[in-house]
mmCIF file of C-alpha atoms and ligand atoms in Angstrom:
data_model
loop_
_atom_site.group_PDB
_atom_site.id
_atom_site.type_symbol
_atom_site.label_atom_id
_atom_site.label_comp_id
_atom_site.label_asym_id
_atom_site.label_seq_id
_atom_site.Cartn_x
_atom_site.Cartn_y
_atom_site.Cartn_z
ATOM 1 C CA MET A 1 -36.212 -16.881 157.146
ATOM 2 C CA ARG A 2 -37.285 -19.299 159.866
ATOM 3 C CA LEU A 3 -40.867 -19.192 161.190
ATOM 4 C CA LEU A 4 -41.815 -21.297 164.202
ATOM 5 C CA SER A 5 -45.533 -22.031 164.792
ATOM 6 C CA VAL A 6 -46.796 -23.029 168.231
ATOM 7 C CA VAL A 7 -50.077 -24.977 168.148
ATOM 8 C CA GLY A 8 -51.797 -27.343 170.550
ATOM 9 C CA ALA A 9 -55.589 -27.399 170.316
ATOM 10 C CA ARG A 10 -58.003 -28.432 167.579
ATOM 11 C CA PRO A 11 -58.914 -25.003 166.134
ATOM 12 C CA GLN A 12 -55.222 -24.126 165.918
ATOM 13 C CA PHE A 13 -54.509 -27.053 163.606
ATOM 14 C CA VAL A 14 -57.164 -25.712 161.241
ATOM 15 C CA LYS A 15 -55.603 -22.225 161.325
ATOM 16 C CA LEU A 16 -52.125 -23.678 160.870
ATOM 17 C CA ALA A 17 -53.070 -25.515 157.642
ATOM 18 C CA PRO A 18 -53.146 -22.506 155.264
ATOM 19 C CA VAL A 19 -50.096 -20.947 156.924
ATOM 20 C CA ALA A 20 -48.112 -24.171 156.517
ATOM 21 C CA ALA A 21 -49.214 -24.469 152.881
ATOM 22 C CA GLU A 22 -48.207 -20.877 152.143
ATOM 23 C CA CYS A 23 -44.834 -21.394 153.880
ATOM 24 C CA ALA A 24 -44.215 -24.442 151.676
ATOM 25 C CA ARG A 25 -45.133 -22.432 148.569
ATOM 26 C CA ARG A 26 -42.680 -19.667 149.557
ATOM 27 C CA LYS A 27 -40.009 -22.177 150.642
ATOM 28 C CA ILE A 28 -39.890 -20.712 154.146
ATOM 29 C CA ASP A 29 -38.165 -22.796 156.817
ATOM 30 C CA HIS A 30 -41.248 -23.547 158.945
ATOM 31 C CA VAL A 31 -40.894 -25.348 162.277
ATOM 32 C CA ILE A 32 -44.121 -26.691 163.835
ATOM 33 C CA VAL A 33 -44.247 -27.202 167.610
ATOM 34 C CA HIS A 34 -47.227 -29.160 169.008
ATOM 35 C CA THR A 35 -47.698 -28.477 172.708
ATOM 36 C CA GLY A 36 -49.834 -31.599 173.247
ATOM 37 C CA GLN A 37 -52.749 -29.675 174.835
ATOM 38 C CA HIS A 38 -55.012 -31.820 172.646
ATOM 39 C CA TYR A 39 -53.644 -35.350 172.294
ATOM 40 C CA GLU A 40 -56.546 -37.598 171.272
ATOM 41 C CA THR A 41 -56.405 -38.656 167.620
ATOM 42 C CA ALA A 42 -59.873 -37.246 166.907
ATOM 43 C CA LEU A 43 -58.844 -33.809 168.199
ATOM 44 C CA SER A 44 -55.317 -33.713 166.845
ATOM 45 C CA GLU A 45 -53.702 -36.206 164.468
ATOM 46 C CA VAL A 46 -56.697 -36.454 162.169
ATOM 47 C CA PHE A 47 -56.402 -32.724 161.413
ATOM 48 C CA PHE A 48 -52.760 -32.975 160.384
ATOM 49 C CA THR A 49 -53.526 -35.916 158.104
ATOM 50 C CA ASP A 50 -56.723 -34.503 156.618
ATOM 51 C CA LEU A 51 -55.537 -30.956 156.095
ATOM 52 C CA GLY A 52 -52.241 -32.103 154.600
ATOM 53 C CA ILE A 53 -50.044 -30.561 157.319
ATOM 54 C CA GLU A 54 -46.668 -32.198 157.779
ATOM 55 C CA ASP A 55 -46.202 -33.789 161.183
ATOM 56 C CA ALA A 56 -45.037 -31.442 163.943
ATOM 57 C CA HIS A 57 -41.253 -31.257 164.245
ATOM 58 C CA VAL A 58 -41.409 -31.015 168.028
ATOM 59 C CA HIS A 59 -43.977 -32.486 170.432
ATOM 60 C CA LEU A 60 -44.048 -31.059 173.960
ATOM 61 C CA SER A 61 -46.628 -33.634 175.176
ATOM 62 C CA VAL A 62 -47.959 -31.482 178.027
ATOM 63 C CA GLY A 63 -51.438 -33.106 178.061
ATOM 64 C CA SER A 64 -54.363 -31.916 180.181
ATOM 65 C CA GLY A 65 -54.142 -30.047 183.483
ATOM 66 C CA THR A 66 -55.344 -26.980 185.319
ATOM 67 C CA HIS A 67 -54.829 -23.727 183.431
ATOM 68 C CA GLY A 68 -51.776 -22.874 185.508
ATOM 69 C CA ALA A 69 -50.178 -26.302 185.262
ATOM 70 C CA GLN A 70 -50.791 -26.586 181.524
ATOM 71 C CA THR A 71 -49.510 -23.078 180.756
ATOM 72 C CA ALA A 72 -46.477 -23.572 182.992
ATOM 73 C CA ALA A 73 -45.604 -26.934 181.437
ATOM 74 C CA ILE A 74 -45.603 -25.363 177.961
ATOM 75 C CA LEU A 75 -43.415 -22.455 179.136
ATOM 76 C CA GLU A 76 -40.887 -24.813 180.643
ATOM 77 C CA ARG A 77 -40.748 -27.233 177.712
ATOM 78 C CA LEU A 78 -40.883 -24.660 174.918
ATOM 79 C CA GLU A 79 -38.027 -22.479 176.172
ATOM 80 C CA PRO A 80 -35.184 -24.867 175.252
ATOM 81 C CA VAL A 81 -36.791 -25.487 171.844
ATOM 82 C CA LEU A 82 -36.879 -21.770 171.032
ATOM 83 C CA THR A 83 -33.369 -21.274 172.390
ATOM 84 C CA GLN A 84 -32.057 -24.021 170.151
ATOM 85 C CA ARG A 85 -34.047 -23.177 166.982
ATOM 86 C CA ARG A 86 -33.728 -19.346 167.205
ATOM 87 C CA PRO A 87 -36.556 -18.557 164.750
ATOM 88 C CA ASP A 88 -36.880 -15.129 163.107
ATOM 89 C CA TRP A 89 -40.571 -15.147 164.058
ATOM 90 C CA VAL A 90 -42.680 -17.144 166.484
ATOM 91 C CA MET A 91 -46.328 -17.404 165.413
ATOM 92 C CA VAL A 92 -49.094 -18.116 167.925
ATOM 93 C CA TYR A 93 -52.719 -18.775 166.981
ATOM 94 C CA GLY A 94 -56.061 -17.899 168.552
ATOM 95 C CA ASP A 95 -56.738 -17.840 172.280
ATOM 96 C CA THR A 96 -55.898 -21.099 174.027
ATOM 97 C CA ASN A 97 -53.447 -21.776 176.836
ATOM 98 C CA SER A 98 -50.973 -22.853 174.123
ATOM 99 C CA THR A 99 -51.290 -19.375 172.566
ATOM 100 C CA LEU A 100 -50.498 -17.451 175.735
ATOM 101 C CA ALA A 101 -47.708 -19.813 176.780
ATOM 102 C CA GLY A 102 -46.121 -19.649 173.303
ATOM 103 C CA ALA A 103 -46.184 -15.852 173.274
ATOM 104 C CA LEU A 104 -44.800 -15.537 176.809
ATOM 105 C CA THR A 105 -41.947 -17.945 176.197
ATOM 106 C CA ALA A 106 -40.890 -16.133 173.034
ATOM 107 C CA VAL A 107 -41.167 -12.664 174.524
ATOM 108 C CA LYS A 108 -38.988 -13.649 177.489
ATOM 109 C CA LEU A 109 -36.321 -14.795 175.022
ATOM 110 C CA ARG A 110 -36.735 -11.556 173.045
ATOM 111 C CA LEU A 111 -37.835 -13.415 169.952
ATOM 112 C CA PRO A 112 -40.326 -11.536 167.732
ATOM 113 C CA VAL A 113 -43.879 -12.842 168.161
ATOM 114 C CA ALA A 114 -46.783 -12.605 165.726
ATOM 115 C CA HIS A 115 -50.320 -13.304 166.969
ATOM 116 C CA LEU A 116 -52.682 -14.646 164.339
ATOM 117 C CA GLU A 117 -56.364 -13.914 165.083
ATOM 118 C CA ALA A 118 -55.480 -10.905 167.218
ATOM 119 C CA GLY A 119 -57.952 -8.349 168.559
ATOM 120 C CA LEU A 120 -60.865 -10.647 169.362
ATOM 121 C CA ARG A 121 -62.755 -9.676 172.489
ATOM 122 C CA SER A 122 -65.833 -11.050 174.235
ATOM 123 C CA PHE A 123 -65.391 -8.552 177.122
ATOM 124 C CA ASN A 124 -66.259 -11.461 179.407
ATOM 125 C CA ARG A 125 -63.273 -12.015 181.661
ATOM 126 C CA ALA A 126 -64.863 -15.098 183.196
ATOM 127 C CA MET A 127 -64.095 -17.161 180.092
ATOM 128 C CA PRO A 128 -60.526 -18.512 180.103
ATOM 129 C CA GLU A 129 -59.875 -17.436 176.502
ATOM 130 C CA GLU A 130 -60.412 -13.717 177.204
ATOM 131 C CA PRO A 131 -57.285 -13.175 179.361
ATOM 132 C CA ASN A 132 -55.363 -15.363 176.905
ATOM 133 C CA ARG A 133 -56.352 -12.989 174.074
ATOM 134 C CA VAL A 134 -55.654 -9.746 175.908
ATOM 135 C CA LEU A 135 -52.316 -10.846 177.368
ATOM 136 C CA THR A 136 -51.116 -12.368 174.086
ATOM 137 C CA ASP A 137 -51.997 -9.212 172.130
ATOM 138 C CA HIS A 138 -50.138 -6.991 174.594
ATOM 139 C CA ALA A 139 -47.084 -9.282 174.584
ATOM 140 C CA ALA A 140 -46.819 -9.739 170.804
ATOM 141 C CA ASP A 141 -44.845 -7.590 168.360
ATOM 142 C CA LEU A 142 -47.148 -8.019 165.388
ATOM 143 C CA LEU A 143 -50.930 -8.388 165.625
ATOM 144 C CA LEU A 144 -52.585 -10.059 162.649
ATOM 145 C CA ALA A 145 -56.278 -9.219 162.875
ATOM 146 C CA PRO A 146 -59.074 -11.073 161.063
ATOM 147 C CA THR A 147 -61.670 -8.264 160.936
ATOM 148 C CA THR A 148 -62.077 -4.485 161.108
ATOM 149 C CA THR A 149 -63.851 -4.962 164.462
ATOM 150 C CA ALA A 150 -60.714 -6.681 165.796
ATOM 151 C CA MET A 151 -58.594 -3.793 164.443
ATOM 152 C CA GLN A 152 -60.807 -1.338 166.341
ATOM 153 C CA HIS A 153 -60.389 -3.279 169.594
ATOM 154 C CA LEU A 154 -56.614 -3.260 169.182
ATOM 155 C CA ALA A 155 -56.574 0.477 168.429
ATOM 156 C CA ALA A 156 -58.724 1.133 171.509
ATOM 157 C CA GLU A 157 -56.075 -0.644 173.636
ATOM 158 C CA GLY A 158 -53.249 1.440 172.143
ATOM 159 C CA LEU A 159 -52.013 -1.401 169.907
ATOM 160 C CA GLY A 160 -52.991 0.075 166.527
ATOM 161 C CA SER A 161 -49.433 0.651 165.307
ATOM 162 C CA ARG A 162 -48.553 -3.049 165.733
ATOM 163 C CA SER A 163 -51.748 -4.281 164.035
ATOM 164 C CA ARG A 164 -52.398 -5.410 160.457
ATOM 165 C CA LEU A 165 -55.723 -6.472 158.951
ATOM 166 C CA VAL A 166 -55.096 -9.759 157.128
ATOM 167 C CA GLY A 167 -58.512 -11.474 157.082
ATOM 168 C CA ASP A 168 -59.455 -14.796 158.597
ATOM 169 C CA VAL A 169 -57.381 -17.878 157.812
ATOM 170 C CA MET A 170 -60.363 -20.128 158.542
ATOM 171 C CA VAL A 171 -61.942 -18.763 155.367
ATOM 172 C CA ASP A 172 -58.822 -19.855 153.453
ATOM 173 C CA VAL A 173 -59.346 -23.407 154.726
ATOM 174 C CA LEU A 174 -63.089 -23.372 154.138
ATOM 175 C CA HIS A 175 -62.715 -22.281 150.528
ATOM 176 C CA ARG A 176 -60.292 -25.134 149.955
ATOM 177 C CA GLN A 177 -62.557 -27.685 151.657
ATOM 178 C CA ARG A 178 -65.652 -26.472 149.870
ATOM 179 C CA ALA A 179 -64.083 -27.332 146.550
ATOM 180 C CA SER A 180 -63.926 -30.977 147.668
ATOM 181 C CA LEU A 181 -67.286 -31.663 149.272
ATOM 182 C CA GLY A 182 -67.660 -34.837 147.206
ATOM 183 C CA HIS A 183 -67.867 -37.192 150.162
ATOM 184 C CA ALA A 184 -70.839 -35.401 151.812
ATOM 185 C CA ASP A 185 -73.263 -38.171 150.823
ATOM 186 C CA ALA A 186 -71.136 -40.776 152.577
ATOM 187 C CA VAL A 187 -70.944 -38.711 155.787
ATOM 188 C CA LEU A 188 -74.707 -38.108 155.854
ATOM 189 C CA ALA A 189 -75.391 -41.796 155.195
ATOM 190 C CA ARG A 190 -73.025 -42.854 157.979
ATOM 191 C CA LEU A 191 -74.823 -40.546 160.437
ATOM 192 C CA HIS A 192 -78.267 -41.592 159.143
ATOM 193 C CA VAL A 193 -79.401 -38.061 158.290
ATOM 194 C CA VAL A 194 -80.965 -36.472 155.229
ATOM 195 C CA GLY A 195 -79.728 -33.129 153.877
ATOM 196 C CA GLY A 196 -81.706 -30.058 155.032
ATOM 197 C CA THR A 197 -83.517 -31.869 157.877
ATOM 198 C CA TYR A 198 -81.056 -31.849 160.792
ATOM 199 C CA SER A 199 -79.000 -29.478 162.950
ATOM 200 C CA VAL A 200 -75.349 -29.986 163.875
ATOM 201 C CA ALA A 201 -74.617 -29.240 167.543
ATOM 202 C CA THR A 202 -71.382 -28.824 169.515
ATOM 203 C CA ILE A 203 -71.112 -27.762 173.158
ATOM 204 C CA HIS A 204 -67.686 -27.733 174.809
ATOM 205 C CA ARG A 205 -67.091 -24.479 176.680
ATOM 206 C CA ALA A 206 -66.465 -24.720 180.395
ATOM 207 C CA GLU A 207 -69.297 -22.273 181.164
ATOM 208 C CA ASN A 208 -71.760 -24.656 179.453
ATOM 209 C CA THR A 209 -70.361 -28.060 180.447
ATOM 210 C CA ASP A 210 -69.076 -27.691 183.988
ATOM 211 C CA ASP A 211 -72.285 -26.608 185.771
ATOM 212 C CA PRO A 212 -74.519 -29.726 185.876
ATOM 213 C CA VAL A 213 -77.747 -27.690 186.001
ATOM 214 C CA ARG A 214 -76.837 -25.644 182.923
ATOM 215 C CA LEU A 215 -75.553 -28.682 181.055
ATOM 216 C CA GLU A 216 -78.785 -30.606 181.730
ATOM 217 C CA ALA A 217 -80.833 -27.559 180.612
ATOM 218 C CA ILE A 218 -78.923 -27.343 177.309
ATOM 219 C CA VAL A 219 -79.106 -31.061 176.562
ATOM 220 C CA ALA A 220 -82.806 -31.278 177.540
ATOM 221 C CA THR A 221 -83.597 -28.343 175.225
ATOM 222 C CA LEU A 222 -81.754 -29.904 172.288
ATOM 223 C CA ALA A 223 -83.613 -33.170 172.915
ATOM 224 C CA ARG A 224 -87.014 -31.497 172.544
ATOM 225 C CA LEU A 225 -86.372 -29.792 169.206
ATOM 226 C CA GLY A 226 -88.739 -30.812 166.446
ATOM 227 C CA HIS A 227 -85.967 -32.082 164.165
ATOM 228 C CA ARG A 228 -82.946 -34.392 164.407
ATOM 229 C CA VAL A 229 -79.893 -32.923 166.189
ATOM 230 C CA VAL A 230 -76.449 -34.485 165.619
ATOM 231 C CA LEU A 231 -74.346 -33.692 168.684
ATOM 232 C CA LEU A 232 -70.596 -33.978 168.046
ATOM 233 C CA VAL A 233 -69.127 -34.697 171.455
ATOM 234 C CA HIS A 234 -65.878 -32.998 172.569
ATOM 235 C CA PRO A 235 -64.040 -34.931 175.336
ATOM 236 C CA ARG A 236 -64.845 -32.235 177.898
ATOM 237 C CA LEU A 237 -68.591 -32.710 177.232
ATOM 238 C CA ARG A 238 -68.206 -36.497 177.216
ATOM 239 C CA ASP A 239 -66.444 -36.442 180.600
ATOM 240 C CA ARG A 240 -68.711 -33.881 182.295
ATOM 241 C CA ALA A 241 -71.908 -35.519 181.032
ATOM 242 C CA ALA A 242 -70.745 -38.889 182.386
ATOM 243 C CA GLU A 243 -69.693 -37.315 185.689
ATOM 244 C CA HIS A 244 -73.028 -35.516 186.184
ATOM 245 C CA GLY A 245 -75.203 -38.347 184.820
ATOM 246 C CA VAL A 246 -76.491 -36.251 181.890
ATOM 247 C CA ARG A 247 -77.752 -38.552 179.102
ATOM 248 C CA LEU A 248 -76.739 -37.330 175.639
ATOM 249 C CA ASP A 249 -78.902 -39.667 173.510
ATOM 250 C CA ARG A 250 -82.570 -38.859 173.968
ATOM 251 C CA GLY A 251 -85.476 -37.306 172.064
ATOM 252 C CA ALA A 252 -84.226 -35.544 168.942
ATOM 253 C CA LEU A 253 -80.613 -35.845 170.061
ATOM 254 C CA ARG A 254 -78.023 -38.337 168.751
ATOM 255 C CA SER A 255 -74.458 -38.109 169.980
ATOM 256 C CA HIS A 256 -71.426 -38.862 167.857
ATOM 257 C CA ASP A 257 -67.650 -38.683 168.222
ATOM 258 C CA PRO A 258 -65.994 -35.514 166.863
ATOM 259 C CA LEU A 259 -65.542 -35.498 163.075
ATOM 260 C CA ALA A 260 -62.518 -34.786 160.934
ATOM 261 C CA TYR A 261 -62.557 -31.300 159.417
ATOM 262 C CA ALA A 262 -63.677 -32.187 155.878
ATOM 263 C CA GLU A 263 -66.504 -34.321 157.267
ATOM 264 C CA LEU A 264 -67.619 -31.567 159.613
ATOM 265 C CA VAL A 265 -67.713 -29.032 156.774
ATOM 266 C CA ALA A 266 -69.713 -31.460 154.624
ATOM 267 C CA LEU A 267 -72.181 -32.125 157.452
ATOM 268 C CA VAL A 268 -72.650 -28.409 158.220
ATOM 269 C CA ASP A 269 -72.976 -27.501 154.545
ATOM 270 C CA ARG A 270 -76.042 -29.772 154.208
ATOM 271 C CA ALA A 271 -77.577 -28.946 157.616
ATOM 272 C CA ARG A 272 -80.665 -26.822 158.241
ATOM 273 C CA GLY A 273 -78.878 -25.212 161.183
ATOM 274 C CA VAL A 274 -75.947 -25.192 163.582
ATOM 275 C CA ILE A 275 -76.252 -24.971 167.378
ATOM 276 C CA THR A 276 -72.950 -24.315 169.105
ATOM 277 C CA ASP A 277 -70.784 -22.505 171.624
ATOM 278 C CA SER A 278 -67.688 -22.751 169.402
ATOM 279 C CA GLY A 279 -66.220 -19.614 167.851
ATOM 280 C CA GLY A 280 -65.011 -21.346 164.708
ATOM 281 C CA LEU A 281 -68.314 -23.032 163.964
ATOM 282 C CA GLN A 282 -70.204 -19.715 164.138
ATOM 283 C CA LYS A 283 -68.013 -18.426 161.319
ATOM 284 C CA GLU A 284 -68.072 -21.657 159.355
ATOM 285 C CA ALA A 285 -71.886 -21.659 159.433
ATOM 286 C CA PHE A 286 -71.918 -17.995 158.334
ATOM 287 C CA VAL A 287 -69.549 -18.558 155.425
ATOM 288 C CA LEU A 288 -71.426 -21.702 154.336
ATOM 289 C CA GLY A 289 -74.778 -19.868 154.562
ATOM 290 C CA VAL A 290 -76.266 -22.016 157.347
ATOM 291 C CA PRO A 291 -78.238 -20.334 160.187
ATOM 292 C CA CYS A 292 -76.420 -20.556 163.524
ATOM 293 C CA THR A 293 -77.771 -20.530 167.083
ATOM 294 C CA THR A 294 -75.105 -19.805 169.695
ATOM 295 C CA VAL A 295 -75.558 -20.897 173.300
ATOM 296 C CA ARG A 296 -73.636 -18.010 174.827
ATOM 297 C CA ARG A 297 -74.325 -14.546 176.183
ATOM 298 C CA GLU A 298 -71.832 -12.821 173.880
ATOM 299 C CA THR A 299 -69.762 -13.537 170.788
ATOM 300 C CA GLU A 300 -66.414 -12.302 169.518
ATOM 301 C CA TRP A 301 -67.664 -12.792 165.947
ATOM 302 C CA VAL A 302 -70.236 -9.984 166.017
ATOM 303 C CA GLU A 303 -70.390 -9.809 162.197
ATOM 304 C CA THR A 304 -72.266 -13.132 162.138
ATOM 305 C CA LEU A 305 -75.152 -11.549 164.084
ATOM 306 C CA GLU A 306 -76.050 -9.155 161.278
ATOM 307 C CA ASN A 307 -79.227 -10.062 159.379
ATOM 308 C CA GLY A 308 -79.993 -12.865 161.862
ATOM 309 C CA TRP A 309 -77.534 -15.468 160.496
ATOM 310 C CA ASN A 310 -76.426 -16.049 164.066
ATOM 311 C CA VAL A 311 -78.392 -15.471 167.284
ATOM 312 C CA LEU A 312 -77.277 -15.683 170.924
ATOM 313 C CA VAL A 313 -79.596 -17.647 173.191
ATOM 314 C CA GLU A 314 -80.071 -19.150 176.617
ATOM 315 C CA PRO A 315 -81.198 -22.787 176.932
ATOM 316 C CA GLY A 316 -84.976 -23.250 177.032
ATOM 317 C CA ALA A 317 -87.671 -21.532 174.962
ATOM 318 C CA GLU A 318 -85.211 -19.062 173.387
ATOM 319 C CA LEU A 319 -83.057 -21.867 172.045
ATOM 320 C CA VAL A 320 -86.063 -23.845 170.766
ATOM 321 C CA SER A 321 -87.455 -20.893 168.852
ATOM 322 C CA ALA A 322 -84.070 -19.773 167.436
ATOM 323 C CA ALA A 323 -83.143 -23.275 166.276
ATOM 324 C CA SER A 324 -86.445 -23.558 164.426
ATOM 325 C CA ARG A 325 -86.408 -20.085 162.831
ATOM 326 C CA PRO A 326 -86.731 -19.663 159.061
ATOM 327 C CA ARG A 327 -83.618 -18.955 156.987
ATOM 328 C CA PRO A 328 -82.659 -15.274 157.050
ATOM 329 C CA GLU A 329 -82.327 -13.182 153.882
ATOM 330 C CA PRO A 330 -79.192 -14.142 151.922
ATOM 331 C CA THR A 331 -76.225 -11.821 152.468
ATOM 332 C CA SER A 332 -73.263 -11.084 150.244
ATOM 333 C CA ALA A 333 -71.221 -9.650 153.148
ATOM 334 C CA ALA A 334 -67.681 -11.096 153.454
ATOM 335 C CA PRO A 335 -66.438 -9.651 156.761
ATOM 336 C CA TYR A 336 -63.880 -12.440 157.174
ATOM 337 C CA GLY A 337 -62.029 -11.831 153.939
ATOM 338 C CA THR A 338 -61.754 -13.652 150.672
ATOM 339 C CA GLY A 339 -59.534 -16.614 151.535
ATOM 340 C CA ARG A 340 -56.087 -14.993 151.174
ATOM 341 C CA ALA A 341 -55.404 -14.373 154.860
ATOM 342 C CA ALA A 342 -52.418 -16.720 155.218
ATOM 343 C CA ALA A 343 -50.631 -15.009 152.325
ATOM 344 C CA ALA A 344 -51.412 -11.581 153.808
ATOM 345 C CA ALA A 345 -50.093 -12.731 157.197
ATOM 346 C CA LEU A 346 -46.781 -13.910 155.732
ATOM 347 C CA ASP A 347 -46.507 -10.670 153.730
ATOM 348 C CA ALA A 348 -46.919 -8.759 157.008
ATOM 349 C CA LEU A 349 -44.076 -10.784 158.526
ATOM 350 C CA GLY A 350 -41.884 -9.881 155.558
ATOM 351 C CA CYS A 351 -41.494 -13.573 154.668
HETATM 352 C C1 UD1 B 1 -59.460 -25.586 174.491
HETATM 353 C C2 UD1 B 1 -59.368 -24.066 174.461
HETATM 354 C C3 UD1 B 1 -60.602 -23.488 173.799
HETATM 355 C C4 UD1 B 1 -60.873 -24.111 172.458
HETATM 356 C C5 UD1 B 1 -60.920 -25.621 172.618
HETATM 357 C C6 UD1 B 1 -61.157 -26.318 171.305
HETATM 358 C C7 UD1 B 1 -58.124 -23.137 176.389
HETATM 359 C C8 UD1 B 1 -58.266 -22.371 177.656
HETATM 360 N N1 UD1 B 1 -59.292 -23.508 175.812
HETATM 361 O O1 UD1 B 1 -60.551 -25.937 175.329
HETATM 362 O O2 UD1 B 1 -60.410 -22.100 173.616
HETATM 363 O O3 UD1 B 1 -62.103 -23.634 171.951
HETATM 364 O O4 UD1 B 1 -59.671 -26.058 173.177
HETATM 365 O O5 UD1 B 1 -61.449 -27.661 171.510
HETATM 366 O O6 UD1 B 1 -57.033 -23.364 175.950
HETATM 367 N N2 UD1 B 1 -59.349 -33.625 176.885
HETATM 368 C C9 UD1 B 1 -59.293 -34.919 176.441
HETATM 369 N N3 UD1 B 1 -58.511 -35.205 175.363
HETATM 370 C C10 UD1 B 1 -57.790 -34.253 174.692
HETATM 371 C C11 UD1 B 1 -57.845 -32.926 175.169
HETATM 372 C C12 UD1 B 1 -58.643 -32.630 176.260
HETATM 373 O O7 UD1 B 1 -59.925 -35.808 176.998
HETATM 374 O O8 UD1 B 1 -57.122 -34.584 173.696
HETATM 375 C C13 UD1 B 1 -60.222 -33.324 178.038
HETATM 376 C C14 UD1 B 1 -59.502 -33.319 179.347
HETATM 377 O O9 UD1 B 1 -60.358 -33.826 180.317
HETATM 378 C C15 UD1 B 1 -59.253 -31.847 179.593
HETATM 379 C C16 UD1 B 1 -60.511 -31.232 178.993
HETATM 380 O O10 UD1 B 1 -60.806 -32.042 177.866
HETATM 381 O O11 UD1 B 1 -59.072 -31.551 180.930
HETATM 382 C C17 UD1 B 1 -60.323 -29.809 178.557
HETATM 383 O O12 UD1 B 1 -59.232 -29.708 177.631
HETATM 384 P P1 UD1 B 1 -58.390 -28.363 177.511
HETATM 385 O O13 UD1 B 1 -57.362 -28.498 176.478
HETATM 386 O O14 UD1 B 1 -57.991 -27.903 178.857
HETATM 387 O O15 UD1 B 1 -59.465 -27.292 177.027
HETATM 388 P P2 UD1 B 1 -60.643 -27.405 175.956
HETATM 389 O O16 UD1 B 1 -61.916 -27.461 176.712
HETATM 390 O O17 UD1 B 1 -60.406 -28.422 174.899
#
């Protein structure tokens, strides 16, 4: 059995880790193709090293570009790789341009495609990930869904017979990381913060970074919070803030380069809150029991909203009050599974 994984952006390396580990355990011939969508060490290499993933077998080195150019470059460069390697399954992850391009290339070659993290919907077609999700789900042969909500979305689109509920692989990774949170003290010391007193913030989505007025409103709101905010700066935010003259270090706000995964988990675990527009971080906060404030109008991870563990806000007064809210009642809900999603996914593939 040969499985070929196509990955390219930071959250996909995290999702790949438990799949790669499970493939190794089952002695499956696993080929990893890195599209090169993310190429900076802090967004790419560090995840392979830290999460113990073997280096990618093939690098397509497509780099940054417009959505069309990036997707097209992956299609063109991936085709000969798939033709030569002839995998039994191609696995694509999440909702990035690498996901859609991987699925399309495989489907055109009539290779079976499995989509991990299928069935997510924001119902907001203005965000680039939404068409990536819908098109990938409709192209793929096997849809590996993380939640019952995702299963319902797939059924509503007539895809129920191709769908399997496997749980969320990010919980697999989190459980593993949580067991080794020993270096948390060092991370907190390096960032000059004290456990329970700060929020961790990330803002990287185009809808928040690319409009200078909205970006300034978000940053200004974070700066006036009554507690320290550690802003981990994705390159898109770094570039847009510089371009629009938005200062990231002011008031309560301190900017920092992105962290490696284990460090991020340690920092979030000890935080009083998370403020983000990332999908992954909303779930990580939920699983770690840290209140999350999401700077978006909708979320795909609706389960996090129950009992107030996550709230959706606009910049300004709403964000200030949500980020300062008391901790909600503890919940024992585990909507994202129990940390065996990678094994369930490979079972579904018949590996
Ligand atoms: C992509 C995904 C998004 C995911 C995010 C995680 C799509 C449509 N979006 O968004 O779903 O949440 O990854 O980070 O696929 N850049 C660098 N160095 C890099 C990579 C990017 O400087 O290593 C800069 C470039 O200026 C680039 C911009 O960031 O144009 C955006 O990168 P891109 O890969 O297009 O999308 P992300 O915003 O990272």
